[in-house]
Amino acid sequence: MILQIETATTVCSVALSKDGEVLAVKQMDRRNIHAEVITLYIEELLTTTDTKYSDLDAIAVSCGPGSYTGLRIGISTAKGLCYALDKPLIAIETLQAMASGVVMESELATGDTLLVPMIDARRMEVYTAIFNTKGERIKPTAAEIIDENSFAKLLNNNKVLFFGDGAEKCRETLHNPNSQFLEGFTNSAAYLTKRATEKLAMKDFEDVAYFEPFYLKDFIAGKKKA
């Protein structure tokens, strides 16, 4: 039994899985609500599934890249639960979880199609990586500034499926006929399930005391409006 937390993007999401199957999900896609609702969502999720905190075997959290504030909230919540309950912490890279979700749910993620999850990183920059439909990583996670030449070699030889809150702003820039854009993708804690279950079986846990989010880039505070 794994409690799963996803706060790396605008979506605040919690899910409960057992033996690799999702039992329930509670989530909302709205900016700046994570701190306000995350603990309430966890309580509601456990109540509706008649689950006790003592029933949990681990806490899994989406560890980034993504929103600096969102990641801090999600990981602080996960670490607090691990400390209080004496449960292990499992960290799942956000882009990998997104790719797993698309493989689970989209008919476009088949065959030799390559999967490119994108998280908005302001202006024309995105956090991204490349996976195949088996969930295997083809290119490591990086911050990329998207222009008309982005992914050119990849698109010449492969069908590529772009998705995530960073993909929409790239639609008008990437004109290759091999590029596809998945409509309506919403990040979810449910997408942590496959990898979290695997890590639990392998006892691949994080050090709760020292674990930090995968920010990818240093946090830069914006100027306050007058």
Short mmCIF file of C-alpha atoms in Angstrom, two decimals:
data_model
loop_
_atom_site.label_atom_id
_atom_site.label_comp_id
_atom_site.label_asym_id
_atom_site.label_seq_id
_atom_site.Cartn_x
_atom_site.Cartn_y
_atom_site.Cartn_z
CA MET A 1 0.00 0.00 0.00
CA ILE A 2 1.61 3.26 -1.17
CA LEU A 3 0.46 6.83 -0.62
CA GLN A 4 1.54 8.89 -3.65
CA ILE A 5 2.00 12.67 -3.82
CA GLU A 6 2.35 14.83 -6.96
CA THR A 7 2.86 18.61 -6.62
CA ALA A 8 5.54 19.37 -9.22
CA THR A 9 3.21 21.30 -11.54
CA THR A 10 -0.04 23.28 -11.15
CA VAL A 11 -1.80 20.02 -10.27
CA CYS A 12 -2.07 19.06 -6.59
CA SER A 13 -2.68 15.32 -6.60
CA VAL A 14 -2.62 12.40 -4.16
CA ALA A 15 -3.28 8.75 -4.92
CA LEU A 16 -3.39 5.46 -3.08
CA SER A 17 -2.20 2.25 -4.71
CA LYS A 18 -2.07 -1.35 -3.59
CA ASP A 19 -0.04 -4.06 -5.30
CA GLY A 20 0.41 -1.84 -8.36
CA GLU A 21 -3.26 -0.94 -8.75
CA VAL A 22 -4.64 2.56 -8.14
CA LEU A 23 -7.37 2.49 -5.51
CA ALA A 24 -8.29 6.19 -5.46
CA VAL A 25 -7.13 9.63 -6.59
CA LYS A 26 -7.89 13.13 -5.31
CA GLN A 27 -6.61 16.10 -7.31
CA MET A 28 -7.17 19.61 -8.59
CA ASP A 29 -5.42 21.58 -11.34
CA ARG A 30 -5.11 25.09 -9.95
CA ARG A 31 -2.13 27.28 -9.16
CA ASN A 32 -1.03 28.00 -5.61
CA ILE A 33 -3.43 25.66 -3.80
CA HIS A 34 -0.93 22.94 -2.85
CA ALA A 35 -0.15 24.13 0.68
CA GLU A 36 -3.82 24.72 1.40
CA VAL A 37 -5.24 21.36 0.30
CA ILE A 38 -2.52 18.69 0.29
CA THR A 39 -3.11 17.39 3.83
CA LEU A 40 -6.89 17.62 3.40
CA TYR A 41 -6.68 15.54 0.23
CA ILE A 42 -4.61 12.89 1.99
CA GLU A 43 -7.11 12.67 4.86
CA GLU A 44 -10.06 12.45 2.45
CA LEU A 45 -8.32 9.79 0.38
CA LEU A 46 -7.61 7.58 3.37
CA THR A 47 -11.11 8.08 4.76
CA THR A 48 -12.91 7.21 1.51
CA THR A 49 -10.81 4.04 1.10
CA ASP A 50 -11.12 3.07 4.79
CA THR A 51 -7.33 3.10 5.08
CA LYS A 52 -5.34 3.81 8.22
CA TYR A 53 -1.93 5.48 8.20
CA SER A 54 -0.56 2.29 9.77
CA ASP A 55 -1.71 0.35 6.69
CA LEU A 56 0.74 2.21 4.46
CA ASP A 57 3.97 0.52 3.41
CA ALA A 58 5.63 3.61 1.93
CA ILE A 59 5.18 7.22 0.84
CA ALA A 60 6.05 8.04 -2.78
CA VAL A 61 6.55 11.56 -4.06
CA SER A 62 7.18 13.19 -7.41
CA CYS A 63 10.61 14.75 -6.89
CA GLY A 64 11.01 17.10 -9.86
CA PRO A 65 11.87 18.93 -11.92
CA GLY A 66 9.01 21.37 -11.72
CA SER A 67 7.68 24.22 -9.62
CA TYR A 68 10.11 25.16 -6.86
CA THR A 69 7.32 25.93 -4.39
CA GLY A 70 5.20 22.94 -5.39
CA LEU A 71 8.10 20.54 -4.98
CA ARG A 72 8.97 21.96 -1.55
CA ILE A 73 5.39 21.48 -0.36
CA GLY A 74 5.01 17.94 -1.70
CA ILE A 75 8.36 16.68 -0.49
CA SER A 76 8.06 18.36 2.91
CA THR A 77 4.65 16.68 3.34
CA ALA A 78 6.02 13.30 2.29
CA LYS A 79 9.05 13.57 4.58
CA GLY A 80 6.87 14.65 7.50
CA LEU A 81 4.67 11.60 7.05
CA CYS A 82 7.69 9.31 6.79
CA TYR A 83 9.12 10.70 10.03
CA ALA A 84 5.82 10.52 11.91
CA LEU A 85 4.86 7.03 10.68
CA ASP A 86 8.35 5.53 10.38
CA LYS A 87 7.68 4.66 6.74
CA PRO A 88 10.18 4.61 3.84
CA LEU A 89 10.32 7.41 1.26
CA ILE A 90 10.22 6.64 -2.47
CA ALA A 91 11.16 9.36 -4.99
CA ILE A 92 9.98 9.26 -8.61
CA GLU A 93 11.33 11.67 -11.23
CA THR A 94 8.38 13.75 -12.46
CA LEU A 95 8.99 13.43 -16.20
CA GLN A 96 9.36 9.66 -15.89
CA ALA A 97 6.03 9.48 -14.07
CA MET A 98 4.40 11.59 -16.79
CA ALA A 99 5.68 9.19 -19.46
CA SER A 100 4.32 6.23 -17.49
CA GLY A 101 0.94 7.93 -17.35
CA VAL A 102 0.79 8.45 -21.10
CA VAL A 103 1.74 4.82 -21.73
CA MET A 104 -1.11 3.81 -19.39
CA GLU A 105 -3.78 6.02 -20.91
CA SER A 106 -3.06 7.17 -24.46
CA GLU A 107 -3.59 5.17 -27.63
CA LEU A 108 -0.99 7.38 -29.29
CA ALA A 109 1.79 5.95 -27.11
CA THR A 110 2.35 2.82 -29.17
CA GLY A 111 5.04 1.17 -31.26
CA ASP A 112 8.14 3.22 -31.98
CA THR A 113 6.61 6.56 -30.99
CA LEU A 114 8.90 8.56 -28.73
CA LEU A 115 7.44 10.32 -25.69
CA VAL A 116 8.50 13.83 -24.74
CA PRO A 117 6.95 15.11 -21.51
CA MET A 118 7.34 18.87 -21.03
CA ILE A 119 6.99 20.97 -17.89
CA ASP A 120 6.63 24.72 -18.35
CA ALA A 121 9.73 26.60 -17.17
CA ARG A 122 8.66 30.10 -18.30
CA ARG A 123 8.96 31.79 -21.70
CA MET A 124 10.01 29.21 -24.31
CA GLU A 125 11.94 27.05 -21.86
CA VAL A 126 10.76 23.63 -20.71
CA TYR A 127 12.01 20.81 -18.53
CA THR A 128 11.97 17.74 -20.72
CA ALA A 129 13.34 14.28 -21.42
CA ILE A 130 12.72 11.55 -24.01
CA PHE A 131 11.32 8.06 -23.36
CA ASN A 132 10.19 5.14 -25.51
CA THR A 133 6.82 3.46 -25.06
CA LYS A 134 8.40 0.88 -22.73
CA GLY A 135 9.18 3.71 -20.33
CA GLU A 136 12.90 3.50 -21.01
CA ARG A 137 14.80 6.78 -21.01
CA ILE A 138 16.29 7.79 -24.37
CA LYS A 139 17.57 11.23 -23.38
CA PRO A 140 18.24 12.58 -19.88
CA THR A 141 16.26 15.32 -18.22
CA ALA A 142 17.32 18.84 -19.19
CA ALA A 143 16.11 22.43 -19.42
CA GLU A 144 15.60 23.23 -23.10
CA ILE A 145 14.76 26.48 -24.87
CA ILE A 146 12.42 25.52 -27.70
CA ASP A 147 12.86 26.98 -31.19
CA GLU A 148 12.11 25.82 -34.75
CA ASN A 149 15.19 23.55 -34.75
CA SER A 150 14.38 21.74 -31.51
CA PHE A 151 14.14 17.93 -31.87
CA ALA A 152 14.77 18.30 -35.62
CA LYS A 153 16.87 15.15 -36.05
CA LEU A 154 14.54 13.18 -33.83
CA LEU A 155 11.46 14.30 -35.77
CA ASN A 156 12.99 13.46 -39.14
CA ASN A 157 13.09 9.77 -38.24
CA ASN A 158 10.46 9.23 -35.56
CA LYS A 159 6.93 10.03 -34.55
CA VAL A 160 7.18 12.10 -31.39
CA LEU A 161 4.38 12.69 -28.88
CA PHE A 162 4.68 15.92 -26.87
CA PHE A 163 2.60 16.42 -23.72
CA GLY A 164 2.47 18.26 -20.43
CA ASP A 165 1.89 21.90 -19.49
CA GLY A 166 5.00 22.95 -21.41
CA ALA A 167 3.97 21.30 -24.68
CA GLU A 168 1.14 23.60 -25.71
CA LYS A 169 3.37 26.64 -26.08
CA CYS A 170 5.64 24.61 -28.38
CA ARG A 171 2.88 23.61 -30.79
CA GLU A 172 3.29 26.63 -33.09
CA THR A 173 7.08 26.22 -33.14
CA LEU A 174 7.45 22.51 -33.93
CA HIS A 175 5.91 22.11 -37.39
CA ASN A 176 7.33 18.73 -38.43
CA PRO A 177 4.53 16.34 -39.56
CA ASN A 178 5.95 13.68 -37.22
CA SER A 179 5.18 15.83 -34.18
CA GLN A 180 2.00 15.01 -32.25
CA PHE A 181 0.55 16.88 -29.28
CA LEU A 182 -1.53 15.13 -26.67
CA GLU A 183 -4.57 17.17 -25.76
CA GLY A 184 -5.80 17.51 -22.19
CA PHE A 185 -2.94 15.81 -20.37
CA THR A 186 -3.14 16.40 -16.61
CA ASN A 187 -0.34 15.32 -14.34
CA SER A 188 -1.43 12.91 -11.61
CA ALA A 189 -0.12 11.09 -8.55
CA ALA A 190 -1.65 7.95 -10.12
CA TYR A 191 1.21 7.98 -12.63
CA LEU A 192 3.73 7.26 -9.87
CA THR A 193 2.24 3.81 -9.34
CA LYS A 194 4.30 1.61 -11.66
CA ARG A 195 7.70 2.95 -10.67
CA ALA A 196 6.79 3.29 -6.99
CA THR A 197 5.68 -0.34 -6.86
CA GLU A 198 8.94 -1.44 -8.47
CA LYS A 199 11.01 0.62 -6.04
CA LEU A 200 9.11 -0.72 -3.05
CA ALA A 201 9.82 -4.28 -4.17
CA MET A 202 13.54 -3.45 -4.55
CA LYS A 203 13.58 -1.47 -1.27
CA ASP A 204 14.96 1.45 -3.24
CA PHE A 205 14.34 4.14 -0.63
CA GLU A 206 15.62 7.67 0.00
CA ASP A 207 17.33 8.97 3.12
CA VAL A 208 14.48 10.97 4.64
CA ALA A 209 16.83 13.28 6.55
CA TYR A 210 18.88 14.38 3.55
CA PHE A 211 16.61 14.00 0.54
CA GLU A 212 16.03 17.16 -1.51
CA PRO A 213 13.91 17.90 -4.60
CA PHE A 214 15.41 17.65 -8.09
CA TYR A 215 15.18 21.31 -9.04
CA LEU A 216 17.38 21.04 -12.17
CA LYS A 217 17.87 24.81 -12.06
CA ASP A 218 18.52 27.24 -9.21
CA PHE A 219 15.48 29.06 -7.91
CA ILE A 220 15.26 32.68 -9.10
CA ALA A 221 12.73 34.82 -7.27
CA GLY A 222 10.61 37.13 -9.41
CA LYS A 223 10.34 40.82 -8.67
CA LYS A 224 7.33 41.83 -6.64
CA LYS A 225 4.78 43.92 -8.47
CA ALA A 226 4.40 47.48 -7.20
#
